[in-house]
Amino acid sequence: MKKRKYLVILICLMFFVLAGCTVVDPNNQAPSNPNDPDINEPSNPGNENKDDKLIKNRNVENFVSEQGEVPKIIIYTRDNVFPYDKENYVKGTLQIVEQPNEENVIFEEAPMGIRLRGNSTYECPKKPFRIKFDQKQSLFGLPKAKSWVLLANYYDKSQMRNYLAYLTANKLDNLDFQPASIFVEVEINGEYQGLYLLCEQMETGTGRVDIEQDEYDQANPTAFFELDFLDRILADGLVENQSYFETHGYYFGLKYPDSDDITVAQCANIKRYVDRAFNKIFTAHNYDLVIDVDSFIDYYLINELFKNVDVVQTSVYFYLKDGMVFAGPVWDFDIGLGVVGKNEHSSVYEVYQRSTLWVKEYSRYYKALFSDVDFLNQVKARYNEVRSLLAEVFDELKIALDILQEELQRDVAKWGIPGELYMWLSGEYCTEYRELKTYDEHIAYLKKQLNIQFINMDKEFLNK
């Protein structure tokens, strides 16, 4: 059966989002802080680029051909070498074409390098990739950049968790840059690789986390950093107190400024701002002077709704701007919503599985924030404001499934369900997830988990 179009529905949804968005007044400039006399208090943060936000709101339907087929990325590498590690880019070219008529070129062939990426996903049979063009390129109308990501979603057999989370995050107006997510099929050196999610790389620059400075500003520095495991930070070659730092038992790897462009003194200066922010968070006192509360709330809602297991300890991004720490972008949801949990072999994720509000209960900094009744009330107000928008996730899922019928069948035919189980993380699948045998069962399970999260969040935050 031919794939149906949902243009009218999409236009209505977009109109609803545009009409329903409220304008949040920027924070007033805070007075000087006698406890931190040498650190400037935050100034008014700038507004996000609304046009870019509308681009990111597009769903899978916006990228299909007239025949309802998703685009294909065609990659050829020098000497037909397949990417083999995370350090070395294999040189080649990339082109994007419409399907089924591959003569209709969406993106002209351009030189680039391709390498593997990811942490636990790096070991999967279906490989995730990072693309780096020789020159900045715009793909599908998104802002120009050199680096792009192809997510394999191997652990998530529905292949929908990352897509739905990123699409939903881009609908929330208190989050700035959030990655776009575009379904594509990928072919490398003539061999079909499967259905992938094309995303923007987590990095700074115009159209990404837009905080770069011409010169380091000691009085008002900017930074982009990731909360991560120390062993991963060290494996990336980061250096303590120059390209990574610790506060309150958390380790943060600097993504910007680059380690080649920052001094120890500059890193110490950035660390002071982050120290101050988390000091205020953990005392639940005057944190609104040093963190952007609105971004922390929207970031929380996305991660709680998709029950992001990683968000308490890894793949958590923040940035520093105007003296304030902002939460985001959101990232990495492929093992959330019940993928991992207690099983007959292990109980590593047993606590996660039985939790109701995982982020609120087990993220130490969110737990501290929720100890303040004002923060709890702000979360409740925001949840009531955007709940109907969050609930659009079920409509978005229906649209995606209707369009991706054939692509999903091809991917399952190549990679299987449940897939290889010899990797460490797939050994942590919860028992119920592991017993799912068909794609339809995986979708039913995903819907069930989303419904559970809405029930839990409604009980905690929804005004009756």
GROMACS .gro file of N, CA and C in nm, residues 59-207:
model
  447
   59ASN      N    1   0.917   1.724   1.038
   59ASN     CA    2   0.922   1.581   1.067
   59ASN      C    3   0.955   1.503   0.939
   60VAL      N    4   0.946   1.373   0.948
   60VAL     CA    5   0.990   1.286   0.839
   60VAL      C    6   0.914   1.314   0.710
   61GLU      N    7   0.790   1.358   0.722
   61GLU     CA    8   0.708   1.379   0.604
   61GLU      C    9   0.763   1.489   0.514
   62ASN      N   10   0.836   1.584   0.571
   62ASN     CA   11   0.888   1.696   0.495
   62ASN      C   12   1.004   1.660   0.402
   63PHE      N   13   1.056   1.540   0.414
   63PHE     CA   14   1.177   1.505   0.340
   63PHE      C   15   1.158   1.392   0.240
   64VAL      N   16   1.034   1.343   0.226
   64VAL     CA   17   1.012   1.230   0.135
   64VAL      C   18   0.991   1.281  -0.007
   65SER      N   19   1.013   1.192  -0.104
   65SER     CA   20   0.989   1.223  -0.244
   65SER      C   21   0.840   1.216  -0.274
   66GLU      N   22   0.805   1.248  -0.398
   66GLU     CA   23   0.665   1.242  -0.439
   66GLU      C   24   0.607   1.102  -0.425
   67GLN      N   25   0.693   1.002  -0.434
   67GLN     CA   26   0.649   0.863  -0.420
   67GLN      C   27   0.647   0.818  -0.274
   68GLY      N   28   0.680   0.909  -0.181
   68GLY     CA   29   0.675   0.875  -0.040
   68GLY      C   30   0.799   0.804   0.012
   69GLU      N   31   0.912   0.815  -0.061
   69GLU     CA   32   1.035   0.748  -0.019
   69GLU      C   33   1.128   0.846   0.052
   70VAL      N   34   1.198   0.798   0.155
   70VAL     CA   35   1.294   0.884   0.224
   70VAL      C   36   1.420   0.898   0.139
   71PRO      N   37   1.500   1.002   0.161
   71PRO     CA   38   1.622   1.021   0.082
   71PRO      C   39   1.724   0.911   0.107
   72LYS      N   40   1.816   0.899   0.013
   72LYS     CA   41   1.927   0.804   0.028
   72LYS      C   42   2.059   0.881   0.026
   73ILE      N   43   2.143   0.849   0.122
   73ILE     CA   44   2.280   0.902   0.124
   73ILE      C   45   2.371   0.798   0.061
   74ILE      N   46   2.442   0.840  -0.042
   74ILE     CA   47   2.534   0.751  -0.114
   74ILE      C   48   2.676   0.796  -0.087
   75ILE      N   49   2.755   0.707  -0.029
   75ILE     CA   50   2.894   0.737   0.006
   75ILE      C   51   2.987   0.643  -0.068
   76TYR      N   52   3.088   0.699  -0.127
   76TYR     CA   53   3.197   0.621  -0.184
   76TYR      C   54   3.327   0.664  -0.119
   77THR      N   55   3.405   0.566  -0.075
   77THR     CA   56   3.532   0.598  -0.009
   77THR      C   57   3.648   0.558  -0.098
   78ARG      N   58   3.760   0.620  -0.071
   78ARG     CA   59   3.882   0.592  -0.147
   78ARG      C   60   3.921   0.445  -0.130
   79ASP      N   61   3.944   0.379  -0.239
   79ASP     CA   62   3.983   0.236  -0.242
   79ASP      C   63   3.878   0.147  -0.175
   80ASN      N   64   3.753   0.196  -0.168
   80ASN     CA   65   3.642   0.119  -0.108
   80ASN      C   66   3.669   0.077   0.036
   81VAL      N   67   3.744   0.158   0.109
   81VAL     CA   68   3.776   0.127   0.249
   81VAL      C   69   3.657   0.163   0.337
   82PHE      N   70   3.611   0.066   0.416
   82PHE     CA   71   3.501   0.091   0.509
   82PHE      C   72   3.557   0.159   0.635
   83PRO      N   73   3.487   0.257   0.692
   83PRO     CA   74   3.536   0.320   0.816
   83PRO      C   75   3.567   0.215   0.922
   84TYR      N   76   3.681   0.228   0.988
   84TYR     CA   77   3.728   0.120   1.074
   84TYR      C   78   3.754   0.159   1.218
   85ASP      N   79   3.757   0.289   1.254
   85ASP     CA   80   3.772   0.327   1.395
   85ASP      C   81   3.719   0.469   1.415
   86LYS      N   82   3.731   0.519   1.540
   86LYS     CA   83   3.676   0.650   1.574
   86LYS      C   84   3.779   0.763   1.560
   87GLU      N   85   3.901   0.729   1.526
   87GLU     CA   86   4.006   0.830   1.519
   87GLU      C   87   4.037   0.875   1.377
   88ASN      N   88   4.023   0.785   1.282
   88ASN     CA   89   4.069   0.814   1.146
   88ASN      C   90   3.952   0.828   1.049
   89TYR      N   91   3.949   0.942   0.981
   89TYR     CA   92   3.850   0.963   0.876
   89TYR      C   93   3.896   0.896   0.748
   90VAL      N   94   3.806   0.821   0.686
   90VAL     CA   95   3.833   0.764   0.555
   90VAL      C   96   3.781   0.863   0.451
   91LYS      N   97   3.867   0.905   0.360
   91LYS     CA   98   3.831   1.004   0.261
   91LYS      C   99   3.734   0.947   0.158
   92GLY      N  100   3.644   1.032   0.112
   92GLY     CA  101   3.548   0.988   0.011
   92GLY      C  102   3.459   1.101  -0.032
   93THR      N  103   3.343   1.065  -0.086
   93THR     CA  104   3.245   1.164  -0.129
   93THR      C  105   3.107   1.124  -0.079
   94LEU      N  106   3.020   1.223  -0.067
   94LEU     CA  107   2.884   1.200  -0.021
   94LEU      C  108   2.787   1.271  -0.115
   95GLN      N  109   2.680   1.201  -0.148
   95GLN     CA  110   2.575   1.255  -0.232
   95GLN      C  111   2.441   1.214  -0.172
   96ILE      N  112   2.337   1.299  -0.189
   96ILE     CA  113   2.204   1.265  -0.142
   96ILE      C  114   2.108   1.268  -0.260
   97VAL      N  115   2.031   1.161  -0.276
   97VAL     CA  116   1.938   1.150  -0.389
   97VAL      C  117   1.799   1.117  -0.338
   98GLU      N  118   1.700   1.148  -0.421
   98GLU     CA  119   1.564   1.105  -0.394
   98GLU      C  120   1.547   0.959  -0.433
   99GLN      N  121   1.452   0.895  -0.367
   99GLN     CA  122   1.414   0.760  -0.405
   99GLN      C  123   1.267   0.760  -0.447
  100PRO      N  124   1.227   0.674  -0.539
  100PRO     CA  125   1.305   0.568  -0.605
  100PRO      C  126   1.389   0.616  -0.723
  101ASN      N  127   1.365   0.739  -0.771
  101ASN     CA  128   1.441   0.789  -0.886
  101ASN      C  129   1.569   0.853  -0.837
  102GLU      N  130   1.678   0.777  -0.834
  102GLU     CA  131   1.803   0.826  -0.779
  102GLU      C  132   1.872   0.927  -0.870
  103GLU      N  133   1.816   0.952  -0.987
  103GLU     CA  134   1.872   1.055  -1.074
  103GLU      C  135   1.835   1.195  -1.026
  104ASN      N  136   1.737   1.204  -0.939
  104ASN     CA  137   1.698   1.333  -0.883
  104ASN      C  138   1.788   1.361  -0.763
  105VAL      N  139   1.888   1.448  -0.782
  105VAL     CA  140   1.990   1.473  -0.680
  105VAL      C  141   1.944   1.586  -0.588
  106ILE      N  142   1.944   1.557  -0.458
  106ILE     CA  143   1.910   1.657  -0.357
  106ILE      C  144   2.033   1.735  -0.317
  107PHE      N  145   2.146   1.665  -0.303
  107PHE     CA  146   2.271   1.727  -0.262
  107PHE      C  147   2.381   1.674  -0.352
  108GLU      N  148   2.447   1.765  -0.421
  108GLU     CA  149   2.552   1.726  -0.515
  108GLU      C  150   2.671   1.662  -0.443
  109GLU      N  151   2.734   1.572  -0.511
  109GLU     CA  152   2.849   1.501  -0.454
  109GLU      C  153   2.954   1.599  -0.402
  110ALA      N  154   2.998   1.577  -0.279
  110ALA     CA  155   3.095   1.666  -0.215
  110ALA      C  156   3.200   1.583  -0.141
  111PRO      N  157   3.325   1.629  -0.137
  111PRO     CA  158   3.430   1.556  -0.066
  111PRO      C  159   3.412   1.562   0.085
  112MET      N  160   3.440   1.454   0.152
  112MET     CA  161   3.424   1.446   0.298
  112MET      C  162   3.507   1.332   0.351
  113GLY      N  163   3.510   1.321   0.485
  113GLY     CA  164   3.568   1.206   0.551
  113GLY      C  165   3.462   1.141   0.636
  114ILE      N  166   3.473   1.011   0.658
  114ILE     CA  167   3.376   0.938   0.740
  114ILE      C  168   3.451   0.848   0.837
  115ARG      N  169   3.407   0.847   0.961
  115ARG     CA  170   3.465   0.758   1.062
  115ARG      C  171   3.353   0.703   1.148
  116LEU      N  172   3.387   0.604   1.231
  116LEU     CA  173   3.291   0.551   1.328
  116LEU      C  174   3.277   0.647   1.444
  117ARG      N  175   3.172   0.633   1.520
  117ARG     CA  176   3.148   0.718   1.637
  117ARG      C  177   3.075   0.637   1.743
  118GLY      N  178   3.048   0.701   1.859
  118GLY     CA  179   2.970   0.638   1.963
  118GLY      C  180   3.055   0.575   2.071
  119ASN      N  181   2.990   0.534   2.178
  119ASN     CA  182   3.055   0.464   2.289
  119ASN      C  183   3.014   0.318   2.287
  120SER      N  184   2.904   0.282   2.352
  120SER     CA  185   2.860   0.142   2.346
  120SER      C  186   2.812   0.107   2.205
  121THR      N  187   2.755   0.203   2.132
  121THR     CA  188   2.705   0.175   1.997
  121THR      C  189   2.817   0.150   1.897
  122TYR      N  190   2.937   0.191   1.933
  122TYR     CA  191   3.053   0.170   1.846
  122TYR      C  192   3.077   0.021   1.817
  123GLU      N  193   3.039  -0.064   1.914
  123GLU     CA  194   3.064  -0.207   1.900
  123GLU      C  195   2.952  -0.280   1.826
  124CYS      N  196   2.844  -0.210   1.793
  124CYS     CA  197   2.731  -0.277   1.729
  124CYS      C  198   2.761  -0.318   1.586
  125PRO      N  199   2.697  -0.423   1.536
  125PRO     CA  200   2.717  -0.462   1.396
  125PRO      C  201   2.676  -0.352   1.299
  126LYS      N  202   2.566  -0.286   1.328
  126LYS     CA  203   2.524  -0.171   1.247
  126LYS      C  204   2.595  -0.048   1.302
  127LYS      N  205   2.687   0.007   1.226
  127LYS     CA  206   2.777   0.108   1.277
  127LYS      C  207   2.719   0.250   1.267
  128PRO      N  208   2.741   0.331   1.371
  128PRO     CA  209   2.710   0.474   1.363
  128PRO      C  210   2.830   0.548   1.304
  129PHE      N  211   2.804   0.659   1.235
  129PHE     CA  212   2.911   0.730   1.165
  129PHE      C  213   2.910   0.879   1.197
  130ARG      N  214   3.028   0.937   1.181
  130ARG     CA  215   3.041   1.083   1.180
  130ARG      C  216   3.097   1.124   1.045
  131ILE      N  217   3.034   1.225   0.987
  131ILE     CA  218   3.074   1.279   0.858
  131ILE      C  219   3.141   1.414   0.879
  132LYS      N  220   3.250   1.439   0.810
  132LYS     CA  221   3.314   1.572   0.815
  132LYS      C  222   3.347   1.615   0.672
  133PHE      N  223   3.274   1.716   0.623
  133PHE     CA  224   3.298   1.768   0.490
  133PHE      C  225   3.424   1.852   0.486
  134ASP      N  226   3.484   1.861   0.368
  134ASP     CA  227   3.602   1.946   0.352
  134ASP      C  228   3.566   2.093   0.370
  135GLN      N  229   3.445   2.129   0.330
  135GLN     CA  230   3.395   2.265   0.347
  135GLN      C  231   3.255   2.258   0.408
  136LYS      N  232   3.213   2.364   0.476
  136LYS     CA  233   3.081   2.366   0.539
  136LYS      C  234   2.973   2.344   0.434
  137GLN      N  235   2.875   2.261   0.469
  137GLN     CA  236   2.766   2.228   0.378
  137GLN      C  237   2.632   2.239   0.451
  138SER      N  238   2.530   2.280   0.376
  138SER     CA  239   2.393   2.279   0.427
  138SER      C  240   2.322   2.155   0.374
  139LEU      N  241   2.270   2.073   0.464
  139LEU     CA  242   2.193   1.956   0.425
  139LEU      C  243   2.047   1.979   0.461
  140PHE      N  244   1.958   1.961   0.365
  140PHE     CA  245   1.814   1.973   0.385
  140PHE      C  246   1.774   2.110   0.440
  141GLY      N  247   1.847   2.214   0.400
  141GLY     CA  248   1.812   2.349   0.442
  141GLY      C  249   1.859   2.388   0.580
  142LEU      N  250   1.930   2.298   0.649
  142LEU     CA  251   1.982   2.329   0.782
  142LEU      C  252   2.106   2.417   0.770
  143PRO      N  253   2.142   2.488   0.879
  143PRO     CA  254   2.259   2.576   0.875
  143PRO      C  255   2.385   2.500   0.833
  144LYS      N  256   2.473   2.569   0.760
  144LYS     CA  257   2.595   2.507   0.711
  144LYS      C  258   2.686   2.464   0.825
  145ALA      N  259   2.749   2.348   0.806
  145ALA     CA  260   2.847   2.298   0.902
  145ALA      C  261   2.929   2.190   0.834
  146LYS      N  262   3.045   2.163   0.889
  146LYS     CA  263   3.128   2.055   0.836
  146LYS      C  264   3.085   1.918   0.890
  147SER      N  265   3.049   1.913   1.017
  147SER     CA  266   3.028   1.784   1.085
  147SER      C  267   2.881   1.748   1.097
  148TRP      N  268   2.851   1.622   1.064
  148TRP     CA  269   2.716   1.568   1.073
  148TRP      C  270   2.726   1.425   1.128
  149VAL      N  271   2.615   1.374   1.179
  149VAL     CA  272   2.614   1.244   1.244
  149VAL      C  273   2.508   1.155   1.180
  150LEU      N  274   2.542   1.027   1.163
  150LEU     CA  275   2.447   0.926   1.118
  150LEU      C  276   2.429   0.825   1.232
  151LEU      N  277   2.314   0.834   1.300
  151LEU     CA  278   2.285   0.745   1.412
  151LEU      C  279   2.222   0.615   1.362
  152ALA      N  280   2.276   0.503   1.410
  152ALA     CA  281   2.230   0.372   1.364
  152ALA      C  282   2.109   0.321   1.442
  153ASN      N  283   2.093   0.366   1.568
  153ASN     CA  284   1.980   0.323   1.652
  153ASN      C  285   1.969   0.171   1.662
  154TYR      N  286   2.082   0.105   1.676
  154TYR     CA  287   2.081  -0.041   1.675
  154TYR      C  288   2.014  -0.100   1.798
  155TYR      N  289   2.038  -0.040   1.917
  155TYR     CA  290   1.978  -0.094   2.039
  155TYR      C  291   1.827  -0.071   2.042
  156ASP      N  292   1.784   0.040   1.985
  156ASP     CA  293   1.642   0.073   1.983
  156ASP      C  294   1.580   0.012   1.858
  157LYS      N  295   1.514  -0.101   1.873
  157LYS     CA  296   1.460  -0.172   1.757
  157LYS      C  297   1.338  -0.103   1.697
  158SER      N  298   1.279  -0.009   1.769
  158SER     CA  299   1.173   0.072   1.708
  158SER      C  300   1.234   0.178   1.617
  159GLN      N  301   1.357   0.217   1.645
  159GLN     CA  302   1.431   0.323   1.575
  159GLN      C  303   1.365   0.460   1.591
  160MET      N  304   1.280   0.476   1.690
  160MET     CA  305   1.200   0.598   1.702
  160MET      C  306   1.237   0.684   1.823
  161ARG      N  307   1.308   0.631   1.921
  161ARG     CA  308   1.330   0.705   2.044
  161ARG      C  309   1.408   0.835   2.022
  162ASN      N  310   1.523   0.828   1.956
  162ASN     CA  311   1.599   0.950   1.931
  162ASN      C  312   1.520   1.047   1.844
  163TYR      N  313   1.460   0.997   1.738
  163TYR     CA  314   1.385   1.082   1.646
  163TYR      C  315   1.275   1.158   1.718
  164LEU      N  316   1.194   1.089   1.796
  164LEU     CA  317   1.083   1.153   1.865
  164LEU      C  318   1.131   1.251   1.971
  165ALA      N  319   1.238   1.217   2.042
  165ALA     CA  320   1.290   1.306   2.145
  165ALA      C  321   1.344   1.435   2.085
  166TYR      N  322   1.422   1.424   1.976
  166TYR     CA  323   1.479   1.544   1.915
  166TYR      C  324   1.370   1.631   1.852
  167LEU      N  325   1.274   1.568   1.787
  167LEU     CA  326   1.165   1.643   1.725
  167LEU      C  327   1.083   1.716   1.831
  168THR      N  328   1.055   1.648   1.942
  168THR     CA  329   0.978   1.709   2.050
  168THR      C  330   1.056   1.821   2.116
  169ALA      N  331   1.186   1.802   2.138
  169ALA     CA  332   1.269   1.906   2.199
  169ALA      C  333   1.270   2.033   2.115
  170ASN      N  334   1.268   2.015   1.983
  170ASN     CA  335   1.270   2.131   1.895
  170ASN      C  336   1.138   2.208   1.896
  171LYS      N  337   1.035   2.154   1.956
  171LYS     CA  338   0.908   2.225   1.967
  171LYS      C  339   0.901   2.311   2.093
  172LEU      N  340   0.993   2.291   2.186
  172LEU     CA  341   0.993   2.367   2.311
  172LEU      C  342   1.075   2.493   2.295
  173ASP      N  343   1.015   2.608   2.324
  173ASP     CA  344   1.080   2.734   2.292
  173ASP      C  345   1.177   2.784   2.398
  174ASN      N  346   1.195   2.710   2.507
  174ASN     CA  347   1.294   2.750   2.607
  174ASN      C  348   1.427   2.676   2.590
  175LEU      N  349   1.435   2.592   2.489
  175LEU     CA  350   1.561   2.528   2.454
  175LEU      C  351   1.611   2.593   2.326
  176ASP      N  352   1.740   2.621   2.323
  176ASP     CA  353   1.797   2.687   2.205
  176ASP      C  354   1.829   2.581   2.100
  177PHE      N  355   1.954   2.567   2.059
  177PHE     CA  356   1.988   2.467   1.958
  177PHE      C  357   1.954   2.328   2.008
  178GLN      N  358   1.879   2.255   1.927
  178GLN     CA  359   1.854   2.112   1.948
  178GLN      C  360   1.876   2.044   1.814
  179PRO      N  361   1.930   1.923   1.812
  179PRO     CA  362   1.964   1.861   1.685
  179PRO      C  363   1.841   1.827   1.601
  180ALA      N  364   1.849   1.856   1.472
  180ALA     CA  365   1.748   1.807   1.378
  180ALA      C  366   1.768   1.658   1.359
  181SER      N  367   1.663   1.589   1.317
  181SER     CA  368   1.672   1.444   1.296
  181SER      C  369   1.596   1.408   1.170
  182ILE      N  370   1.666   1.354   1.072
  182ILE     CA  371   1.608   1.326   0.940
  182ILE      C  372   1.636   1.180   0.904
  183PHE      N  373   1.531   1.105   0.878
  183PHE     CA  374   1.548   0.965   0.839
  183PHE      C  375   1.602   0.958   0.697
  184VAL      N  376   1.706   0.876   0.680
  184VAL     CA  377   1.766   0.852   0.548
  184VAL      C  378   1.807   0.705   0.541
  185GLU      N  379   1.815   0.654   0.419
  185GLU     CA  380   1.881   0.525   0.400
  185GLU      C  381   2.024   0.552   0.356
  186VAL      N  382   2.114   0.463   0.393
  186VAL     CA  383   2.255   0.485   0.368
  186VAL      C  384   2.314   0.369   0.289
  187GLU      N  385   2.392   0.406   0.189
  187GLU     CA  386   2.464   0.308   0.107
  187GLU      C  387   2.611   0.349   0.104
  188ILE      N  388   2.700   0.256   0.136
  188ILE     CA  389   2.844   0.283   0.134
  188ILE      C  390   2.912   0.188   0.037
  189ASN      N  391   2.978   0.245  -0.060
  189ASN     CA  392   3.048   0.168  -0.163
  189ASN      C  393   2.957   0.063  -0.227
  190GLY      N  394   2.832   0.105  -0.252
  190GLY     CA  395   2.738   0.018  -0.321
  190GLY      C  396   2.666  -0.082  -0.233
  191GLU      N  397   2.695  -0.083  -0.102
  191GLU     CA  398   2.632  -0.179  -0.011
  191GLU      C  399   2.533  -0.108   0.081
  192TYR      N  400   2.412  -0.161   0.087
  192TYR     CA  401   2.307  -0.104   0.171
  192TYR      C  402   2.343  -0.122   0.319
  193GLN      N  403   2.335  -0.011   0.394
  193GLN     CA  404   2.370  -0.015   0.536
  193GLN      C  405   2.248  -0.009   0.629
  194GLY      N  406   2.134   0.036   0.576
  194GLY     CA  407   2.016   0.040   0.660
  194GLY      C  408   1.955   0.178   0.671
  195LEU      N  409   1.856   0.189   0.760
  195LEU     CA  410   1.787   0.315   0.788
  195LEU      C  411   1.862   0.386   0.900
  196TYR      N  412   1.894   0.513   0.877
  196TYR     CA  413   1.971   0.592   0.971
  196TYR      C  414   1.899   0.722   1.004
  197LEU      N  415   1.946   0.786   1.110
  197LEU     CA  416   1.896   0.917   1.148
  197LEU      C  417   2.010   1.018   1.130
  198LEU      N  418   1.993   1.108   1.033
  198LEU     CA  419   2.091   1.213   1.010
  198LEU      C  420   2.067   1.325   1.111
  199CYS      N  421   2.170   1.360   1.188
  199CYS     CA  422   2.158   1.463   1.292
  199CYS      C  423   2.274   1.560   1.283
  200GLU      N  424   2.253   1.674   1.344
  200GLU     CA  425   2.360   1.772   1.355
  200GLU      C  426   2.454   1.733   1.469
  201GLN      N  427   2.581   1.757   1.450
  201GLN     CA  428   2.682   1.726   1.550
  201GLN      C  429   2.668   1.818   1.671
  202MET      N  430   2.693   1.764   1.789
  202MET     CA  431   2.695   1.844   1.910
  202MET      C  432   2.822   1.928   1.913
  203GLU      N  433   2.811   2.053   1.869
  203GLU     CA  434   2.928   2.141   1.862
  203GLU      C  435   2.882   2.286   1.859
  204THR      N  436   2.978   2.376   1.868
  204THR     CA  437   2.948   2.519   1.866
  204THR      C  438   2.962   2.574   1.725
  205GLY      N  439   2.909   2.695   1.707
  205GLY     CA  440   2.917   2.762   1.578
  205GLY      C  441   2.781   2.815   1.536
  206THR      N  442   2.779   2.891   1.430
  206THR     CA  443   2.654   2.944   1.378
  206THR      C  444   2.561   2.830   1.338
  207GLY      N  445   2.439   2.834   1.389
  207GLY     CA  446   2.343   2.727   1.359
  207GLY      C  447   2.353   2.608   1.451
   0.00000   0.00000   0.00000
